[in-house]
Coordinates of C-alpha atoms in Angstrom, one line a residue:
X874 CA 15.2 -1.0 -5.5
X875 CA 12.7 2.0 -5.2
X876 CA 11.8 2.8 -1.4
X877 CA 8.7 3.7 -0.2
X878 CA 9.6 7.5 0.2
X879 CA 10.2 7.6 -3.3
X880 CA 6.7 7.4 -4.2
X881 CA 5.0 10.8 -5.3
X882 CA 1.9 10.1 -3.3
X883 CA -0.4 12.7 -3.6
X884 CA -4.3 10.7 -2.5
X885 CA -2.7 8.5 0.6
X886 CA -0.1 9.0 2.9
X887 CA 2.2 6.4 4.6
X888 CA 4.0 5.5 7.4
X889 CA 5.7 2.4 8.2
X890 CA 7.0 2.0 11.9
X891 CA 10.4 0.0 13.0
X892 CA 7.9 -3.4 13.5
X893 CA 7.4 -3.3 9.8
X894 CA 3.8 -2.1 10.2
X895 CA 2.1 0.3 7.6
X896 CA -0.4 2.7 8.3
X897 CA -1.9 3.7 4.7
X898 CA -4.3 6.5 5.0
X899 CA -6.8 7.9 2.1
X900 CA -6.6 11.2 1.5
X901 CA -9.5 12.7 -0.4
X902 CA -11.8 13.8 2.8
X903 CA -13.1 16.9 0.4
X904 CA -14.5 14.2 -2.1
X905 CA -15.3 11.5 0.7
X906 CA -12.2 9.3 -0.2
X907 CA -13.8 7.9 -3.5
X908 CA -11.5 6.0 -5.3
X909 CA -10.3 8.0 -8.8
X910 CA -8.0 6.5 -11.2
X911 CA -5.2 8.3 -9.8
X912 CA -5.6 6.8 -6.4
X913 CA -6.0 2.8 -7.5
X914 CA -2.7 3.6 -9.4
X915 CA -1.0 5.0 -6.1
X916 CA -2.8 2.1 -4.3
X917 CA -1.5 -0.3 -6.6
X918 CA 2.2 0.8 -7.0
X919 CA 2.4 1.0 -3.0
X920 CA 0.6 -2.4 -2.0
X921 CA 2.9 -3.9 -4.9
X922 CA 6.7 -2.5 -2.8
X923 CA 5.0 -2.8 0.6
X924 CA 6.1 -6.8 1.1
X925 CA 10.2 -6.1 -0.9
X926 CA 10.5 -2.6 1.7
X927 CA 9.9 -5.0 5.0
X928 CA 6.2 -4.4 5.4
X929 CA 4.9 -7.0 7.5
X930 CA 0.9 -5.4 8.2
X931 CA -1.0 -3.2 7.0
X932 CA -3.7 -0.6 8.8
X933 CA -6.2 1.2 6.3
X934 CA -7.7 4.1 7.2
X935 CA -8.7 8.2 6.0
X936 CA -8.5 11.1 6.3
X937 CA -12.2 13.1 7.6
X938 CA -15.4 12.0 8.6
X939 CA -15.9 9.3 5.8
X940 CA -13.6 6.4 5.2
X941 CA -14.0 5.8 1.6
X942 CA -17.9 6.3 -0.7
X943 CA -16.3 4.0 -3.0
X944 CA -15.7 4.4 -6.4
X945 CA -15.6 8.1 -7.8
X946 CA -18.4 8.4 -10.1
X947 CA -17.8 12.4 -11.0
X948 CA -14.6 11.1 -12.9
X949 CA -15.7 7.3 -14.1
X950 CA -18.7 9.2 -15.8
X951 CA -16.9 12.1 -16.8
X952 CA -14.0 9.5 -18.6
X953 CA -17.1 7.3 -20.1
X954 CA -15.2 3.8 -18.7
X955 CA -16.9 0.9 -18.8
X956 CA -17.0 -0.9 -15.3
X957 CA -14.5 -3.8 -17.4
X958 CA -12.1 -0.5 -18.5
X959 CA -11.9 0.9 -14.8
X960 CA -10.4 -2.9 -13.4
X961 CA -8.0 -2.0 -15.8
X962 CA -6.7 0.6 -14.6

C-alpha cells in the first residue's frame, strides 16, 4: 500500500500527527494558491490514501497571505479547457 510520504508533492505539503489528524497546506503563495492541473491531481491522489493511511481529520490551509484565488486561469486559458475538460482532470 503506497504511504503518504511516498507521494512526490510538489503544490501542498503534509503532515499527519499520531491522532491521525492531517494538516494539508497549499503551496503556491507566488501565484496566490490558484488551483492548476497539477495541484487537483496532487489533491486528488492525497485526499483519495488519506482515509486507507489512518487519517481521521483533515485541516486546510496555505502557504502566504492568500488562501487560495481559485482556479488558475493563466494555465486553464493557456491549455484552452473547457470548464467540462478541467472537472476532468
Amino acid at each position: 500500500m503506497q504511504a503518504i510520504d511516498d507521494l512526490d508533492l510538489k503544490n501542498l505539503a503534509v503532515e499527519v500527527d499520531d491522532a491521525g489528524i492531517a494538516t494539508v497546506s497549499l503551496n503556491r503563495p507566488a501565484k496566490r494558491n490558484a488551483l492548476d492541473a497539477a495541484t487537483v491531481e496532487e489533491m486528488v491522489a492525497l485526499f483519495s490514501l488519506m482515509p486507507r493511511a489512518g487519517v481521521r481529520a483533515v485541516i486546510l490551509r496555505a502557504e502566504g497571505p492568500h488562501f487560495c484565488a481559485g482556479l488558475d486561469l493563466v494555465e486553464h486559458h493557456r491549455e484552452d479547457r473547457s470548464p467540462a475538460e478541467f472537472m476532468h482532470i
